[in-house]
Amino acid sequence: MSLKVSLIQMDVKYGKPDVNYRKVAELVAAAMTEHPDVLILPEMWNIGYALEQLEELADQNGEHTQSFLAALARKYQVNIIGGSVATSKNNFYYNTSYVFDREGKLQSEYDKVHLFGLMHEDQWVTAGTRRNCFKLDNIPAAGVICYDIRFPEWERTLMGEGAKILFVSAQWPRERIKQWQLLLQARAIENQVFVVAVNRVGKSPSGDVFNGHSLVIDPLGNIISNIPVAKEGAFTTKLDLTMLEKIRGEIPVFTDRRPELYD
């Protein structure tokens, strides 16, 4: 069994949601020429990290984003991992991800659990409390956002529910991009899953440079797709899911765990 995934690597325009929604629509249309099964977007693609403008720009209850992504999913009959957007819910702000199936039905809503203090995210955004597990084309998967990948216990918790693919959306700066790759490879190996990780490109007003380096990694930690650095576009890769069960059968890490000793 195989699955084609398209990674949308884009330059997120700081504090300009209208520009970013148009760009996503353009890149999704471009991706569909490859007929992918799943699309994945980067983190905070609606406004970037314009945290001081959340009151003005955050998507109220995520309504605009949900309507926008659902329409794209229905139009192209494609599953969408909606990266994440800044949302406002019950007078609190969140870094929120939405997942839609081919019919445009919402399959998951996830608020980022681990907030990145170095970018002052924790001073503006409320941390989520729920897991992000879902099925696309009957394939169990899970999703996390950026800083989440530094917490292997979180990914192991999600993978313990049977996920075969870990989707990661990020705004990861160039200066720490080597860690990005190593962390993603580690998460793939230790959980015996495919990792599909998309990072933004471009530059923020604060001077942070984002060079993409989006990756697709197999359950052995091998990089099967290394997206061109700093290049905006839609990039498609095929996952051979048949290899996963073979790998898990040879080294049954989930069966051999000793959770009674870990707490």
mmCIF file of C-alpha atoms in Angstrom:
data_model
loop_
_atom_site.group_PDB
_atom_site.id
_atom_site.type_symbol
_atom_site.label_atom_id
_atom_site.label_comp_id
_atom_site.label_asym_id
_atom_site.label_seq_id
_atom_site.Cartn_x
_atom_site.Cartn_y
_atom_site.Cartn_z
ATOM 1 C CA MET A 1 0.000 0.000 0.000
ATOM 2 C CA SER A 2 1.302 3.440 -0.847
ATOM 3 C CA LEU A 3 0.337 7.019 -0.071
ATOM 4 C CA LYS A 4 1.339 10.150 -1.976
ATOM 5 C CA VAL A 5 1.980 13.194 0.190
ATOM 6 C CA SER A 6 2.551 16.778 -0.940
ATOM 7 C CA LEU A 7 4.462 19.149 1.317
ATOM 8 C CA ILE A 8 3.594 22.834 0.937
ATOM 9 C CA GLN A 9 6.782 24.756 1.691
ATOM 10 C CA MET A 10 5.846 28.457 1.677
ATOM 11 C CA ASP A 11 6.971 31.919 2.686
ATOM 12 C CA VAL A 12 4.530 33.068 5.375
ATOM 13 C CA LYS A 13 3.890 36.804 5.181
ATOM 14 C CA TYR A 14 3.971 38.331 8.658
ATOM 15 C CA GLY A 15 0.583 39.651 9.753
ATOM 16 C CA LYS A 16 -0.984 39.368 6.277
ATOM 17 C CA PRO A 17 -3.657 36.646 6.374
ATOM 18 C CA ASP A 18 -5.286 37.567 3.054
ATOM 19 C CA VAL A 19 -1.961 37.193 1.243
ATOM 20 C CA ASN A 20 -1.266 33.876 2.969
ATOM 21 C CA TYR A 21 -4.683 32.361 2.227
ATOM 22 C CA ARG A 22 -4.241 33.224 -1.462
ATOM 23 C CA LYS A 23 -0.768 31.698 -1.477
ATOM 24 C CA VAL A 24 -2.025 28.462 0.080
ATOM 25 C CA ALA A 25 -4.771 28.222 -2.548
ATOM 26 C CA GLU A 26 -2.180 28.686 -5.317
ATOM 27 C CA LEU A 27 0.235 26.121 -3.906
ATOM 28 C CA VAL A 28 -2.508 23.555 -3.287
ATOM 29 C CA ALA A 29 -3.638 23.931 -6.900
ATOM 30 C CA ALA A 30 -0.037 23.405 -8.023
ATOM 31 C CA ALA A 31 0.326 20.332 -5.798
ATOM 32 C CA MET A 32 -2.761 18.693 -7.279
ATOM 33 C CA THR A 33 -1.048 18.274 -10.646
ATOM 34 C CA GLU A 34 0.781 15.387 -8.922
ATOM 35 C CA HIS A 35 -2.492 13.883 -7.634
ATOM 36 C CA PRO A 36 -1.458 13.484 -3.981
ATOM 37 C CA ASP A 37 -3.537 11.689 -1.374
ATOM 38 C CA VAL A 38 -2.540 14.073 1.417
ATOM 39 C CA LEU A 39 -1.419 17.703 1.595
ATOM 40 C CA ILE A 40 0.397 19.208 4.576
ATOM 41 C CA LEU A 41 0.894 22.914 5.370
ATOM 42 C CA PRO A 42 3.442 24.637 7.678
ATOM 43 C CA GLU A 43 2.909 26.121 11.133
ATOM 44 C CA MET A 44 1.088 29.446 11.727
ATOM 45 C CA TRP A 45 0.679 30.013 8.012
ATOM 46 C CA ASN A 46 -2.170 32.500 8.348
ATOM 47 C CA ILE A 47 -0.283 35.322 10.126
ATOM 48 C CA GLY A 48 3.173 34.003 11.022
ATOM 49 C CA TYR A 49 4.339 34.760 14.547
ATOM 50 C CA ALA A 50 2.630 38.167 14.599
ATOM 51 C CA LEU A 51 1.679 37.482 18.205
ATOM 52 C CA GLU A 52 1.244 41.139 19.127
ATOM 53 C CA GLN A 53 -1.526 41.308 16.501
ATOM 54 C CA LEU A 54 -3.507 38.306 17.707
ATOM 55 C CA GLU A 55 -6.446 40.391 18.929
ATOM 56 C CA GLU A 56 -6.833 41.825 15.457
ATOM 57 C CA LEU A 57 -5.829 38.902 13.239
ATOM 58 C CA ALA A 58 -6.457 35.571 15.016
ATOM 59 C CA ASP A 59 -9.117 33.499 13.280
ATOM 60 C CA GLN A 60 -12.240 33.582 15.483
ATOM 61 C CA ASN A 61 -13.001 29.965 16.448
ATOM 62 C CA GLY A 62 -10.988 28.970 13.384
ATOM 63 C CA GLU A 63 -14.127 29.463 11.291
ATOM 64 C CA HIS A 64 -12.492 31.048 8.256
ATOM 65 C CA THR A 65 -9.670 28.508 8.136
ATOM 66 C CA GLN A 66 -12.009 25.555 8.543
ATOM 67 C CA SER A 67 -14.291 26.780 5.774
ATOM 68 C CA PHE A 68 -11.289 27.494 3.530
ATOM 69 C CA LEU A 69 -9.573 24.126 4.037
ATOM 70 C CA ALA A 70 -12.809 22.132 3.866
ATOM 71 C CA ALA A 71 -13.615 23.736 0.516
ATOM 72 C CA LEU A 72 -10.152 22.882 -0.847
ATOM 73 C CA ALA A 73 -10.437 19.291 0.373
ATOM 74 C CA ARG A 74 -13.836 18.875 -1.309
ATOM 75 C CA LYS A 75 -12.771 20.618 -4.512
ATOM 76 C CA TYR A 76 -9.720 18.447 -5.022
ATOM 77 C CA GLN A 77 -10.901 15.316 -3.176
ATOM 78 C CA VAL A 78 -7.722 15.343 -1.089
ATOM 79 C CA ASN A 79 -6.905 14.899 2.583
ATOM 80 C CA ILE A 80 -5.446 18.033 4.181
ATOM 81 C CA ILE A 81 -3.202 18.336 7.229
ATOM 82 C CA GLY A 82 -3.855 22.029 7.759
ATOM 83 C CA GLY A 83 -0.529 22.936 9.334
ATOM 84 C CA SER A 84 -1.560 25.403 12.007
ATOM 85 C CA VAL A 85 -3.080 28.848 12.300
ATOM 86 C CA ALA A 86 -3.531 31.443 15.013
ATOM 87 C CA THR A 87 -7.034 31.150 16.438
ATOM 88 C CA SER A 88 -9.144 32.868 19.082
ATOM 89 C CA LYS A 89 -11.456 30.690 21.157
ATOM 90 C CA ASN A 90 -13.338 31.761 24.275
ATOM 91 C CA ASN A 91 -11.133 34.839 24.724
ATOM 92 C CA PHE A 92 -7.926 32.792 24.552
ATOM 93 C CA TYR A 93 -5.461 32.438 21.664
ATOM 94 C CA TYR A 94 -4.227 29.125 20.314
ATOM 95 C CA ASN A 95 -1.853 27.658 17.742
ATOM 96 C CA THR A 96 -4.377 25.322 16.107
ATOM 97 C CA SER A 97 -4.194 22.546 13.540
ATOM 98 C CA TYR A 98 -7.155 21.186 11.555
ATOM 99 C CA VAL A 99 -7.293 17.929 9.580
ATOM 100 C CA PHE A 100 -9.836 17.336 6.814
ATOM 101 C CA ASP A 101 -10.642 14.240 4.798
ATOM 102 C CA ARG A 102 -11.345 14.078 1.065
ATOM 103 C CA GLU A 103 -14.996 15.023 1.603
ATOM 104 C CA GLY A 104 -14.078 18.141 3.543
ATOM 105 C CA LYS A 105 -15.102 16.672 6.885
ATOM 106 C CA LEU A 106 -13.136 17.748 9.953
ATOM 107 C CA GLN A 107 -11.239 14.764 11.351
ATOM 108 C CA SER A 108 -9.182 16.438 14.071
ATOM 109 C CA GLU A 109 -8.614 19.762 15.827
ATOM 110 C CA TYR A 110 -5.399 20.162 17.809
ATOM 111 C CA ASP A 111 -4.035 23.034 19.857
ATOM 112 C CA LYS A 112 -0.243 23.000 20.157
ATOM 113 C CA VAL A 113 0.701 21.446 23.498
ATOM 114 C CA HIS A 114 4.314 22.603 23.911
ATOM 115 C CA LEU A 115 4.739 26.372 23.541
ATOM 116 C CA PHE A 116 8.074 27.860 22.533
ATOM 117 C CA GLY A 117 9.236 30.376 25.113
ATOM 118 C CA LEU A 118 12.196 31.548 23.031
ATOM 119 C CA MET A 119 9.719 33.181 20.627
ATOM 120 C CA HIS A 120 7.497 34.290 23.549
ATOM 121 C CA GLU A 121 4.739 32.004 22.317
ATOM 122 C CA ASP A 122 3.880 31.042 25.895
ATOM 123 C CA GLN A 123 3.192 34.690 26.781
ATOM 124 C CA TRP A 124 0.480 35.044 24.144
ATOM 125 C CA VAL A 125 -0.847 31.568 23.375
ATOM 126 C CA THR A 126 -2.658 29.021 25.533
ATOM 127 C CA ALA A 127 -1.332 25.455 25.488
ATOM 128 C CA GLY A 128 -3.574 22.655 24.287
ATOM 129 C CA THR A 129 -4.418 19.556 26.292
ATOM 130 C CA ARG A 130 -5.633 17.025 23.714
ATOM 131 C CA ARG A 131 -3.943 14.440 21.511
ATOM 132 C CA ASN A 132 -3.995 14.686 17.744
ATOM 133 C CA CYS A 133 -4.747 11.240 16.336
ATOM 134 C CA PHE A 134 -6.879 10.598 13.256
ATOM 135 C CA LYS A 135 -7.355 8.365 10.211
ATOM 136 C CA LEU A 136 -6.936 9.355 6.573
ATOM 137 C CA ASP A 137 -7.983 6.825 3.922
ATOM 138 C CA ASN A 138 -8.309 4.433 6.880
ATOM 139 C CA ILE A 139 -4.603 4.872 7.738
ATOM 140 C CA PRO A 140 -3.996 5.793 11.406
ATOM 141 C CA ALA A 141 -1.829 8.880 11.795
ATOM 142 C CA ALA A 142 -0.946 11.623 14.249
ATOM 143 C CA GLY A 143 0.153 15.232 14.039
ATOM 144 C CA VAL A 144 2.317 17.590 16.070
ATOM 145 C CA ILE A 145 3.517 21.167 15.725
ATOM 146 C CA CYS A 146 7.150 22.308 15.673
ATOM 147 C CA TYR A 147 8.479 22.455 19.275
ATOM 148 C CA ASP A 148 6.448 19.317 20.078
ATOM 149 C CA ILE A 149 9.141 17.180 18.435
ATOM 150 C CA ARG A 150 11.565 17.972 21.266
ATOM 151 C CA PHE A 151 9.360 15.928 23.605
ATOM 152 C CA PRO A 152 9.747 12.257 22.616
ATOM 153 C CA GLU A 153 7.344 11.157 25.333
ATOM 154 C CA TRP A 154 4.584 13.070 23.537
ATOM 155 C CA GLU A 155 5.239 11.372 20.211
ATOM 156 C CA ARG A 156 5.469 7.974 21.912
ATOM 157 C CA THR A 157 2.094 8.625 23.519
ATOM 158 C CA LEU A 158 0.587 9.393 20.115
ATOM 159 C CA MET A 159 2.318 6.499 18.365
ATOM 160 C CA GLY A 160 1.098 4.125 21.066
ATOM 161 C CA GLU A 161 -2.388 4.551 19.617
ATOM 162 C CA GLY A 162 -1.307 2.833 16.410
ATOM 163 C CA ALA A 163 -0.274 5.694 14.128
ATOM 164 C CA LYS A 164 1.767 4.771 11.059
ATOM 165 C CA ILE A 165 2.607 8.326 9.991
ATOM 166 C CA LEU A 166 3.650 11.336 12.052
ATOM 167 C CA PHE A 167 2.875 14.668 10.385
ATOM 168 C CA VAL A 168 4.884 17.677 11.580
ATOM 169 C CA SER A 169 4.226 21.339 10.737
ATOM 170 C CA ALA A 170 6.802 23.920 11.745
ATOM 171 C CA GLN A 171 8.423 27.321 11.644
ATOM 172 C CA TRP A 172 11.931 26.123 12.462
ATOM 173 C CA PRO A 173 14.768 28.664 12.035
ATOM 174 C CA ARG A 174 17.820 28.029 9.874
ATOM 175 C CA GLU A 175 20.256 28.351 12.792
ATOM 176 C CA ARG A 176 18.848 25.181 14.385
ATOM 177 C CA ILE A 177 18.020 23.283 11.219
ATOM 178 C CA LYS A 178 20.534 20.495 11.918
ATOM 179 C CA GLN A 179 18.674 19.710 15.139
ATOM 180 C CA TRP A 180 15.416 19.687 13.168
ATOM 181 C CA GLN A 181 16.678 16.871 10.956
ATOM 182 C CA LEU A 182 18.217 14.850 13.792
ATOM 183 C CA LEU A 183 15.128 15.114 15.985
ATOM 184 C CA LEU A 184 12.839 14.054 13.151
ATOM 185 C CA GLN A 185 15.033 11.074 12.284
ATOM 186 C CA ALA A 186 15.078 10.038 15.935
ATOM 187 C CA ARG A 187 11.282 10.270 16.192
ATOM 188 C CA ALA A 188 10.965 8.091 13.079
ATOM 189 C CA ILE A 189 13.395 5.419 14.296
ATOM 190 C CA GLU A 190 12.216 5.131 17.878
ATOM 191 C CA ASN A 191 8.527 4.985 16.898
ATOM 192 C CA GLN A 192 9.007 3.012 13.676
ATOM 193 C CA VAL A 193 6.853 5.407 11.669
ATOM 194 C CA PHE A 194 7.050 7.547 8.577
ATOM 195 C CA VAL A 195 7.632 11.192 9.405
ATOM 196 C CA VAL A 196 6.327 13.845 7.029
ATOM 197 C CA ALA A 197 7.590 17.233 8.178
ATOM 198 C CA VAL A 198 7.080 20.596 6.489
ATOM 199 C CA ASN A 199 8.880 23.796 7.453
ATOM 200 C CA ARG A 200 8.330 27.329 6.161
ATOM 201 C CA VAL A 201 10.741 29.471 4.191
ATOM 202 C CA GLY A 202 11.336 33.227 4.338
ATOM 203 C CA LYS A 203 12.322 35.789 6.947
ATOM 204 C CA SER A 204 10.479 37.282 9.914
ATOM 205 C CA PRO A 205 10.622 40.973 10.946
ATOM 206 C CA SER A 206 12.703 39.938 13.961
ATOM 207 C CA GLY A 207 15.414 38.656 11.629
ATOM 208 C CA ASP A 208 14.756 34.914 11.963
ATOM 209 C CA VAL A 209 15.497 33.112 8.696
ATOM 210 C CA PHE A 210 13.559 29.966 7.761
ATOM 211 C CA ASN A 211 15.091 27.803 5.070
ATOM 212 C CA GLY A 212 12.551 25.015 4.751
ATOM 213 C CA HIS A 213 14.501 21.746 4.614
ATOM 214 C CA SER A 214 11.189 19.907 4.784
ATOM 215 C CA LEU A 215 11.679 16.157 5.046
ATOM 216 C CA VAL A 216 10.051 12.804 4.515
ATOM 217 C CA ILE A 217 11.701 10.048 6.571
ATOM 218 C CA ASP A 218 11.062 6.310 6.613
ATOM 219 C CA PRO A 219 10.715 4.128 9.770
ATOM 220 C CA LEU A 220 14.448 3.306 9.663
ATOM 221 C CA GLY A 221 15.398 6.966 9.753
ATOM 222 C CA ASN A 222 16.353 7.165 6.086
ATOM 223 C CA ILE A 223 15.555 10.437 4.346
ATOM 224 C CA ILE A 224 13.455 9.586 1.307
ATOM 225 C CA SER A 225 12.690 13.168 0.344
ATOM 226 C CA ASN A 226 14.770 16.232 1.167
ATOM 227 C CA ILE A 227 12.942 19.312 -0.108
ATOM 228 C CA PRO A 228 15.181 21.990 -1.690
ATOM 229 C CA VAL A 229 16.354 24.526 0.865
ATOM 230 C CA ALA A 230 14.701 27.962 0.827
ATOM 231 C CA LYS A 231 12.525 27.087 -2.170
ATOM 232 C CA GLU A 232 8.805 27.805 -2.078
ATOM 233 C CA GLY A 233 6.520 25.264 -3.701
ATOM 234 C CA ALA A 234 4.623 21.989 -3.464
ATOM 235 C CA PHE A 235 6.734 18.819 -3.325
ATOM 236 C CA THR A 236 5.283 15.312 -3.651
ATOM 237 C CA THR A 237 6.635 11.987 -2.359
ATOM 238 C CA LYS A 238 5.232 8.446 -2.234
ATOM 239 C CA LEU A 239 5.272 6.435 1.011
ATOM 240 C CA ASP A 240 5.534 2.639 0.767
ATOM 241 C CA LEU A 241 3.530 1.653 3.825
ATOM 242 C CA THR A 242 4.121 -2.068 3.313
ATOM 243 C CA MET A 243 7.630 -1.765 4.782
ATOM 244 C CA LEU A 244 6.327 -0.560 8.115
ATOM 245 C CA GLU A 245 4.869 -3.837 9.384
ATOM 246 C CA LYS A 246 8.015 -5.708 8.390
ATOM 247 C CA ILE A 247 10.188 -3.318 10.369
ATOM 248 C CA ARG A 248 7.916 -3.451 13.402
ATOM 249 C CA GLY A 249 7.901 -7.239 13.270
ATOM 250 C CA GLU A 250 11.686 -7.473 13.272
ATOM 251 C CA ILE A 251 12.201 -5.107 16.226
ATOM 252 C CA PRO A 252 8.974 -5.026 18.308
ATOM 253 C CA VAL A 253 9.758 -1.954 20.393
ATOM 254 C CA PHE A 254 6.148 -1.359 21.399
ATOM 255 C CA THR A 255 5.761 -4.933 22.666
ATOM 256 C CA ASP A 256 9.080 -4.795 24.536
ATOM 257 C CA ARG A 257 8.353 -1.563 26.389
ATOM 258 C CA ARG A 258 8.342 -1.540 30.237
ATOM 259 C CA PRO A 259 5.900 1.303 30.969
ATOM 260 C CA GLU A 260 5.557 0.260 34.615
ATOM 261 C CA LEU A 261 9.111 1.530 35.129
ATOM 262 C CA TYR A 262 8.778 4.806 33.272
ATOM 263 C CA ASP A 263 6.554 6.897 35.536
#
